[in-house]
Coordinates of C-alpha atoms and ligand atoms in Angstrom, one line a residue:
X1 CA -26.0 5.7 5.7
X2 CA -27.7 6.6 2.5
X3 CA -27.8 3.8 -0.1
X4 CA -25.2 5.1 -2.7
X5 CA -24.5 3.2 -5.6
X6 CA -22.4 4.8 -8.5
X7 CA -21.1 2.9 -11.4
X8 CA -18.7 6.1 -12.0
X9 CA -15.6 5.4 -10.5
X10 CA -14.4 8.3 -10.0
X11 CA -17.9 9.9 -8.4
X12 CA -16.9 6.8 -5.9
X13 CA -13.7 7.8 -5.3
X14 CA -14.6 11.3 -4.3
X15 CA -16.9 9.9 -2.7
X16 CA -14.7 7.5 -0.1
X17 CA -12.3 10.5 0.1
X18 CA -14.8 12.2 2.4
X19 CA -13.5 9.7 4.8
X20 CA -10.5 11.1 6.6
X21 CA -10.5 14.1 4.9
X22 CA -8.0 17.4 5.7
X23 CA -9.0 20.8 6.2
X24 CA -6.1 22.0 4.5
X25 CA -6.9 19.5 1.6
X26 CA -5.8 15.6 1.2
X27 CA -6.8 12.6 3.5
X28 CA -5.5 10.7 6.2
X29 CA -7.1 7.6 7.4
X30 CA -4.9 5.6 9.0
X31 CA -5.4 1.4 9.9
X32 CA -8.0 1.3 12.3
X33 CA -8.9 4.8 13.1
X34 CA -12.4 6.3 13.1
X35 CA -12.0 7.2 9.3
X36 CA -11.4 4.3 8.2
X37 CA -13.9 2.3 10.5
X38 CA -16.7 4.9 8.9
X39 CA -14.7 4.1 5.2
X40 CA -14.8 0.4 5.7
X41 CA -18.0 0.3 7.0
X42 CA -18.9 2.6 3.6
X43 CA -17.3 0.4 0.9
X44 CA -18.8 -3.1 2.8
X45 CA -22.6 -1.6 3.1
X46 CA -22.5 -0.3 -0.7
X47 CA -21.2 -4.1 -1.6
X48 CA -24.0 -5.6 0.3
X49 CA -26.4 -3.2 -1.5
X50 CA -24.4 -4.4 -4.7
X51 CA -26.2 -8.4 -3.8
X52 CA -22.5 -9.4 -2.8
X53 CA -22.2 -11.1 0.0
X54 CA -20.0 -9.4 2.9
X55 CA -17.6 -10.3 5.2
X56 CA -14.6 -9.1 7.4
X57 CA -11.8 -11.2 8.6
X58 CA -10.0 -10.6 12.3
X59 CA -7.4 -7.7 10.5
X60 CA -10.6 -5.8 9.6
X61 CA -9.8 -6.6 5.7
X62 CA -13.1 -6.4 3.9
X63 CA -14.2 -8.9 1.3
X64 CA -16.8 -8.6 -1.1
X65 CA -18.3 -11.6 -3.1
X66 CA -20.0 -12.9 -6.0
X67 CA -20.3 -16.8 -5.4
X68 CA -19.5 -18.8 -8.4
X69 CA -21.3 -21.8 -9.8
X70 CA -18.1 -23.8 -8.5
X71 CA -18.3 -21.5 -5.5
X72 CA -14.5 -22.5 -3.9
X73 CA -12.8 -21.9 -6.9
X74 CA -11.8 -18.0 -6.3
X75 CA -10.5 -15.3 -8.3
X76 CA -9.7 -12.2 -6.0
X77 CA -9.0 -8.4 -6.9
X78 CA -8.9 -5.6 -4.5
X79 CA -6.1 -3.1 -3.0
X80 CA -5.7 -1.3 0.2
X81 CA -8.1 1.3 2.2
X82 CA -5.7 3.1 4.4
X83 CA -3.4 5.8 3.2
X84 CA 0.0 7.5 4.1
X85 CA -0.5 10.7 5.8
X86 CA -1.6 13.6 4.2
X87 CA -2.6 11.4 1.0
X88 CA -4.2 11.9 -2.1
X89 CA -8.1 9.8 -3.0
X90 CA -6.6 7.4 -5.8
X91 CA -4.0 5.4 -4.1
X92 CA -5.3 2.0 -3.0
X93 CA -8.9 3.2 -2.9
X94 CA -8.7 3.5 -6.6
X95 CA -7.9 -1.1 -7.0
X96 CA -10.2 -1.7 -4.2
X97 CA -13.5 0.4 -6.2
X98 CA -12.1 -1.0 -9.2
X99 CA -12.9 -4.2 -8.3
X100 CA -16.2 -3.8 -6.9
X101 CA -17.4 -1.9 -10.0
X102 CA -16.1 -4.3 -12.2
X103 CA -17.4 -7.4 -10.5
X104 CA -21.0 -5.8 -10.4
X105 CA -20.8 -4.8 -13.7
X106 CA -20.2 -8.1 -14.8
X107 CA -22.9 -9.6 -12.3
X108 CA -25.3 -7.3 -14.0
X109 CA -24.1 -8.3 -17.7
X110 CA -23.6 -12.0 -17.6
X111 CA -25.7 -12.9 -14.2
X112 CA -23.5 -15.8 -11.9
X113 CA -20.1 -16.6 -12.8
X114 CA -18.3 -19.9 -13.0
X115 CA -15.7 -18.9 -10.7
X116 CA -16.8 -16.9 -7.5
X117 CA -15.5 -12.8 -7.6
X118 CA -14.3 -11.4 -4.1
X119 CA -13.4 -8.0 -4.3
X120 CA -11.0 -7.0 -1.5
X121 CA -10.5 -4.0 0.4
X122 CA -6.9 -4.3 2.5
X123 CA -7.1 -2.9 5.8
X124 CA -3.4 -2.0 5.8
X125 CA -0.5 -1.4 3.6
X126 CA 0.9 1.8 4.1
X127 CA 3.1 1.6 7.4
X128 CA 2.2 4.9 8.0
X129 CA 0.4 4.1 12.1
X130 CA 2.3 0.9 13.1
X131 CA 6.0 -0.6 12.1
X132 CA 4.3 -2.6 10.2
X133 CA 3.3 -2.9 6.1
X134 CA 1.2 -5.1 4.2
X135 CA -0.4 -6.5 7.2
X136 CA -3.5 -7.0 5.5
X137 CA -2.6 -8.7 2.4
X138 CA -0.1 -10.8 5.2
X139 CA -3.3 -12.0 7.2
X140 CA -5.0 -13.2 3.9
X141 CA -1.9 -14.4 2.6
X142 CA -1.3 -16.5 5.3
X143 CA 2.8 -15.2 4.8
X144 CA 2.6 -13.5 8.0
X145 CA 0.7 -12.4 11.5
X146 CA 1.4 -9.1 12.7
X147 CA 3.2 -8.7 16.6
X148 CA -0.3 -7.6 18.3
X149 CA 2.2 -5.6 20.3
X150 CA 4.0 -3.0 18.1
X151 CA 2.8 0.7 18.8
X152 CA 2.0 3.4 17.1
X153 CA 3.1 6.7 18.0
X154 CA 0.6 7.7 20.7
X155 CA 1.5 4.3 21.9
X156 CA -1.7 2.5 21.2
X157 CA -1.1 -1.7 20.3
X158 CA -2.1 -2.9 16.8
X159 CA -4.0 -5.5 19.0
X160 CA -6.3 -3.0 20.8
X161 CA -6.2 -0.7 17.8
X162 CA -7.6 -3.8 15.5
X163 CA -9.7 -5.2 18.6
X164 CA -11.8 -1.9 19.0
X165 CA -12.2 -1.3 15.1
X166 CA -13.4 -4.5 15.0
X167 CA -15.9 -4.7 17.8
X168 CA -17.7 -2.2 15.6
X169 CA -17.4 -3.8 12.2
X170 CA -18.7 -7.3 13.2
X171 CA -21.7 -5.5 15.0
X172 CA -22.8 -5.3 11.0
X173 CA -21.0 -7.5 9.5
X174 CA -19.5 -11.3 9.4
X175 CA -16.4 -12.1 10.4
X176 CA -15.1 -14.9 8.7
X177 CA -11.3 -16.1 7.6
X178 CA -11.2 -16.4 3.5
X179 CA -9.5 -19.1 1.9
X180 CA -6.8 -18.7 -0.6
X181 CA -7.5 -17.3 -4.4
X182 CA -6.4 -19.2 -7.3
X183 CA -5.5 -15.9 -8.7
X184 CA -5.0 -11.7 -7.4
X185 CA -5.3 -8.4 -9.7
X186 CA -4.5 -5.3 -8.4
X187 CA -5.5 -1.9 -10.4
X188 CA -3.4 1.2 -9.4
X189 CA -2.6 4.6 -9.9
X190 CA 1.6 4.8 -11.5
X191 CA 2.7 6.8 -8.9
X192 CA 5.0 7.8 -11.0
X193 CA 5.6 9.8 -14.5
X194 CA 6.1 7.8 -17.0
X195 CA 3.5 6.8 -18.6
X196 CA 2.1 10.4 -18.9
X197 CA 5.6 11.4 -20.3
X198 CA 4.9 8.7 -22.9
X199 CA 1.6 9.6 -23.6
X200 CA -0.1 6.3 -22.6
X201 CA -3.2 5.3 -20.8
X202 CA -2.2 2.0 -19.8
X203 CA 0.6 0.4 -18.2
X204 CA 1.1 -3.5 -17.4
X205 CA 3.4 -4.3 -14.5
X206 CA 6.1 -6.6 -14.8
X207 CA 7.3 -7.0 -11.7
X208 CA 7.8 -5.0 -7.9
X209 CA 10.5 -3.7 -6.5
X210 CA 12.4 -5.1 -3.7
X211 CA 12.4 -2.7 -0.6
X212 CA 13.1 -2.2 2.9
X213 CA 12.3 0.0 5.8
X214 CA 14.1 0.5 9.0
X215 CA 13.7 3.1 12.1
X216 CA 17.2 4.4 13.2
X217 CA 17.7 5.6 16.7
X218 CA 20.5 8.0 18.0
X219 CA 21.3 8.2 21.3
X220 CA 23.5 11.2 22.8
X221 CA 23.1 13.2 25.6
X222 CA 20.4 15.7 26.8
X223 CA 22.2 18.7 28.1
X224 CA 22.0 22.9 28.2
X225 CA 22.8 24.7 25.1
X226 CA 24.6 27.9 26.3
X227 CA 26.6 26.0 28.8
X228 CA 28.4 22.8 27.4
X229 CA 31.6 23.3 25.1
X230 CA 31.3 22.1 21.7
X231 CA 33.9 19.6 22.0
X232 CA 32.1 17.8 24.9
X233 CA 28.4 17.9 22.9
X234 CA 27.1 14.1 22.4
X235 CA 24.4 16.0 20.1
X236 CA 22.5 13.2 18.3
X237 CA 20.7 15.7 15.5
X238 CA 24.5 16.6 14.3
X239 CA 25.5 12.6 14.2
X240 CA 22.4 12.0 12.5
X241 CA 22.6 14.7 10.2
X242 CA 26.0 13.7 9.6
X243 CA 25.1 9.9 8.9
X244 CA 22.1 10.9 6.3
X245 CA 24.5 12.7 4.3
X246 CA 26.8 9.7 4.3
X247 CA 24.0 8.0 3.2
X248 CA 22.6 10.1 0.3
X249 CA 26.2 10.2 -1.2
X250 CA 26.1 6.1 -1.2
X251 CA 22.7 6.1 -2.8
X252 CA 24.5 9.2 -5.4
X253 CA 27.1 7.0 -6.3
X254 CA 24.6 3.4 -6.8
X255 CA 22.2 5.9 -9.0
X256 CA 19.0 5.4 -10.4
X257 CA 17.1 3.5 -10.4
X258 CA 18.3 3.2 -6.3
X259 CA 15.7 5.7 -4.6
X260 CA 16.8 6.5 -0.5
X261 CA 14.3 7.9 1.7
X262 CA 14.2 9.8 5.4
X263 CA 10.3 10.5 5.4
X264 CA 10.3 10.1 9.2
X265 CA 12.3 12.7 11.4
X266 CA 11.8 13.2 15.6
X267 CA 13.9 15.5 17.5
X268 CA 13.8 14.9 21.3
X269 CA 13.4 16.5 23.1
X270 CA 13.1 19.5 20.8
X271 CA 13.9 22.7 22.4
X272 CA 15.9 25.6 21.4
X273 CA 18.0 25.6 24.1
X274 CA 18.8 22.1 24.2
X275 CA 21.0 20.0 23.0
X276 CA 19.4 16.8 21.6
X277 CA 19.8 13.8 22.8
X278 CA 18.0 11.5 20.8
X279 CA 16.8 11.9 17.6
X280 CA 14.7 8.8 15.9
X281 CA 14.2 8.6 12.0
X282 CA 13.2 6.1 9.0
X283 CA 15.1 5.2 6.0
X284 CA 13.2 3.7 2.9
X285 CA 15.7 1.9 0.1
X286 CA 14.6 0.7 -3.5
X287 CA 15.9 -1.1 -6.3
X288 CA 15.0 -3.9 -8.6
X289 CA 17.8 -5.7 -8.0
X290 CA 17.5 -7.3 -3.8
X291 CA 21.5 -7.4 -3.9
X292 CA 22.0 -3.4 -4.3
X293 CA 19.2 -3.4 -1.4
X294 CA 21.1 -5.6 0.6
X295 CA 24.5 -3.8 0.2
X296 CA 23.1 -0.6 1.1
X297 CA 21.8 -2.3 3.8
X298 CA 25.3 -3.2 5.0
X299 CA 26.6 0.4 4.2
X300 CA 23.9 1.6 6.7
X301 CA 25.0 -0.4 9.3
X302 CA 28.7 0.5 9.0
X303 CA 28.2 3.7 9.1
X304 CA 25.7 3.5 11.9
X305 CA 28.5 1.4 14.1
X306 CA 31.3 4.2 13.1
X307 CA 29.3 6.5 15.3
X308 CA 31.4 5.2 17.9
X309 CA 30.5 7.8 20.3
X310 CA 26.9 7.5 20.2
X311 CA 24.7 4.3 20.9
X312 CA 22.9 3.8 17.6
X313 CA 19.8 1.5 16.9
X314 CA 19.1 0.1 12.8
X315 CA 15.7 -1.8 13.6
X316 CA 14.5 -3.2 10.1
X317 CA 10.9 -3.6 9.9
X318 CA 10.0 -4.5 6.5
X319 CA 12.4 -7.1 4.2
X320 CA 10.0 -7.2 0.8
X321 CA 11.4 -9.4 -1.8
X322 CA 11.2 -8.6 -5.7
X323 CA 8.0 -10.2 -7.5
X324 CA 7.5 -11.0 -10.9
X325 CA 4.1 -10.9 -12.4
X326 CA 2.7 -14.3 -13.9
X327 CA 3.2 -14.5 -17.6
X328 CA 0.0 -15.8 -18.6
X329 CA -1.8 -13.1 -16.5
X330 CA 0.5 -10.4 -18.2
X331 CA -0.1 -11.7 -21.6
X332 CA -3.7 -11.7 -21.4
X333 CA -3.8 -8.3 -19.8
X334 CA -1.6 -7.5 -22.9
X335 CA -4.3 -9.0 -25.4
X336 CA -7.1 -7.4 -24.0
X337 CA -5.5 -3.8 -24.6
X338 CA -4.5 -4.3 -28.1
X339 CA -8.0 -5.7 -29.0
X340 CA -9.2 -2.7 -27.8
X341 CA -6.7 -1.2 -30.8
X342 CA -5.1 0.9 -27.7
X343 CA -1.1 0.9 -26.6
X344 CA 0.3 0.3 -23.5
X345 CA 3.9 0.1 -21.7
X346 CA 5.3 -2.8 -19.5
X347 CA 7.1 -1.7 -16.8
X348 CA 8.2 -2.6 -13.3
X349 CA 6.8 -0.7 -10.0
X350 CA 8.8 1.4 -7.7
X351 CA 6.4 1.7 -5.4
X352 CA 5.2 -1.4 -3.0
X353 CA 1.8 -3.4 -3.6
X354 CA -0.4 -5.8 -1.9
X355 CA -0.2 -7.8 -5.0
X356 CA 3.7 -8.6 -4.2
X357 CA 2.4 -10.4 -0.7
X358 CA -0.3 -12.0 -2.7
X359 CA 2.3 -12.9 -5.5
X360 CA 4.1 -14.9 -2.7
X361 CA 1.1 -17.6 -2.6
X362 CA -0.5 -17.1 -6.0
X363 CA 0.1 -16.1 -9.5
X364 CA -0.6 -11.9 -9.6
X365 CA -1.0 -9.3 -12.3
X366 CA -1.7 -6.0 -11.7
X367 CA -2.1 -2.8 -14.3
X368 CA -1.1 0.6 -13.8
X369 CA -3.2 4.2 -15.0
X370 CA -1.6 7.5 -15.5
X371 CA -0.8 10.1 -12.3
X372 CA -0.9 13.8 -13.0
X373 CA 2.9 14.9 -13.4
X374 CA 3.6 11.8 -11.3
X375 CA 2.4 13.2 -7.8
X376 CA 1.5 10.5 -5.3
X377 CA 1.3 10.0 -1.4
X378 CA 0.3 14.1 -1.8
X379 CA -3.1 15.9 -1.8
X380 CA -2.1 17.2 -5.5
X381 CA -2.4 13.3 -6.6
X382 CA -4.8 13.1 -9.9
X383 CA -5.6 10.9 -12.3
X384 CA -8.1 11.8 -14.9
X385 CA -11.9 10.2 -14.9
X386 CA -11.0 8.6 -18.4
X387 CA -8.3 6.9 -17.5
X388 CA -10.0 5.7 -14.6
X389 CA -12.8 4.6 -16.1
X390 CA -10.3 2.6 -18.9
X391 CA -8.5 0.7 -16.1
X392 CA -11.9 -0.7 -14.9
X393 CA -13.0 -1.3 -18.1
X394 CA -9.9 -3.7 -18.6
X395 CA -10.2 -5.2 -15.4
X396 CA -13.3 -6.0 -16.0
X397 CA -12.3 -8.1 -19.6
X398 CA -9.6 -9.8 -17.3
X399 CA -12.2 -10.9 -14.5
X400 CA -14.9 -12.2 -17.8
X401 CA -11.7 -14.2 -19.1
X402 CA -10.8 -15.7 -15.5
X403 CA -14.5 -15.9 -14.0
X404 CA -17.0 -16.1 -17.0
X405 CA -15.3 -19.5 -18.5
Ligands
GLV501 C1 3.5 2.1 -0.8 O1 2.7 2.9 -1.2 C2 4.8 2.4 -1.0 O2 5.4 3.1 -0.2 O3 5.4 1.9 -2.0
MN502 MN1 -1.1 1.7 -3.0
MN503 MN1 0.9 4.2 -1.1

């Protein structure tokens, strides 16, 4: 690989968006896949050319380090490498560069720091191969280990899937387990439209939302379409079709800010002339509030269990509780903007982070930049090369305050 150092951020970001890029225009690079191995292995050998020091833990997530005069205490700042399918080049990869150009900035600036940097690059937090999120920021967590069994949808294991990315990684570079930070930042695109709709540049998060995902399986009965009566039809596309409606009239009535999802959708076995008899899908729930969650959780599974006529499977697979930012984080990220003489706009995140797994170990802030009409998870995903550039340059203050002193 050629040596490629760029301070521009978003030069780097265009950059890693080569990896796993579309012919028809976005990226998808899923945990583990050849794109990411070649993006991982991208991001780590630009860190090492950087003078950090490199390593990779047994999940593949990559950490990047500047040791510190008191070298085990650690202040930690990264976000996630993979990305949904069909994705834009800001979300995730935008915290993880952040925090690699920051850090060397500073390295170059003020030599050593007290503290030691580690810049992080997740290897998963999307869900979007395995039934599985966050398993990244899990593993360095220490919250959770991932089944090595769960598969994706070619069945392949996470354990193979992780086993064979990492054969290649540790062939370059060190695979070591990290100890826990004292403290986790997290830079990231909005995702969302507000703070464009407010005019703003910066936006500090006050807490995440509590979600959770489930895959929910119909079962009916296979059978010819020209030749079985309606009445005797065990069609499980109808049920489900039936059941999502139910569904979007429950998350109606809650309201905002309740979001309900069905982003995942298989037919079997998909023929014209066939009835189907099992159709699989996933449902994605939101609020700030974990009791609205958990009471559309229940309405889910009533309404699942009135399907009396078809066998019907709610599998939850991811249970994320609400965090809150830590105030003295959030204040200081505060301080730092209006010193600048800019503005910004608290405000909590719909969408999930790393930093709320992080936040269940150690106190978290993170701090959000504008997205273009509030497109994400979608090629059209933009966020301008000045605001960007501002988020790093704000980071980079909050790393001086917690590293430098
Ligand atoms: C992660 O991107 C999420 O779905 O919130
Ligand atoms: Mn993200
Ligand atoms: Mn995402």
């Amino acid at each position: 690989m050629k040596q490629v150092i760029s301070q521009d951020i978003n030069e780097y970001l265009t950059h890693l968006g080569q990896f796993g890029q579309l012919e028809a225009g976005g990226v998808t690079r899923f945990v583990y896949d050849a794109a990411w191995i070649a993006a991982m292995n991208f991001v780590l050998q630009d860190a090492k050319f950087r003078g950090m020091n490199v390593a990779v833990d047994k999940y593949g997530n990559g950490f990047m380090s500047y040791p510190g005069i008191n070298a085990t205490q650690i202040v930690a700042a990264g976000s996630h490498l993979d990305t949904v399918n069909k994705a834009g080049i800001y979300d995730g990869s935008y915290g993880m560069a952040a925090a690699i150009l920051a850090m060397s900035d500073l390295f170059r600036q003020y030599g050593q720091p007290q503290k030691t940097m580690t810049a992080v690059a997740f290897s998963e937090e999307e869900g979007s191969r395995f039934p599985v999120s966050f398993s990244g920021s899990k593993h360095y967590s220490k919250t959770k280990e991932t089944d090595p069994l769960i598969k994706d949808c070619n069945g392949i294991t996470f354990g193979s899937a992780r086993h064979l990315a990492l054969q290649q990684l540790t062939t370059k570079y060190l695979l070591e387990e990290q100890p826990l930070p004292s403290e986790f930042f997290e830079l990231h695109i909005e995702q969302g439209p507000i703070l464009e709709e407010k005019g703003l540049q910066l936006g500090v998060v006050s807490s995440i939302c509590e979600q959770k995902r489930f895959t929910v399986t119909l079962h009916g009965q296979t059978n010819h379409a020209g030749t079985t009566p309606q009445h005797l039809r065990k069609d499980a596309l109808k049920a489900a079709v039936r059941l999502i409606y139910r569904l979007e009239k429950q998350a109606q009535c809650l309201g905002e800010p309740f979001v309900f999802t069905v982003g995942e959708f298989v037919v079997s076995p998909g023929s014209s002339n066939v009835i189907p008899g099992l159709v699989r899908f996933s449902v994605d729930i939101r609020h700030p509030d974990k009791k609205i969650v958990d009471g559309f959780e229940d309405f889910l599974r009533t309404c699942a269990a009135a399907l009396s006529a078809f066998t019907v499977e709610v599998y939850k697979w991811m249970d994320s509780l609400p965090a809150k930012m830590d105030k003295r984080l959030v204040k200081q990220f505060q301080k730092i903007i209006t010193a600048r003489g800019l503005d910004y706009l608290n405000l909590p995140s719909g969408a999930g982070h790393d930093t709320q797994i992080m936040n269940l170990k150690v106190p978290t802030a993170m701090l959000f930049v504008p997205s273009k009409a509030g497109i994400s998870h979608a090629p059209a995903e933009f966020t301008s090369p000045k605001d960007l550039a501002l988020g790093v340059e704000i980071l980079k203050d909050q790393l001086y305050e917690e590293c430098y002193h």
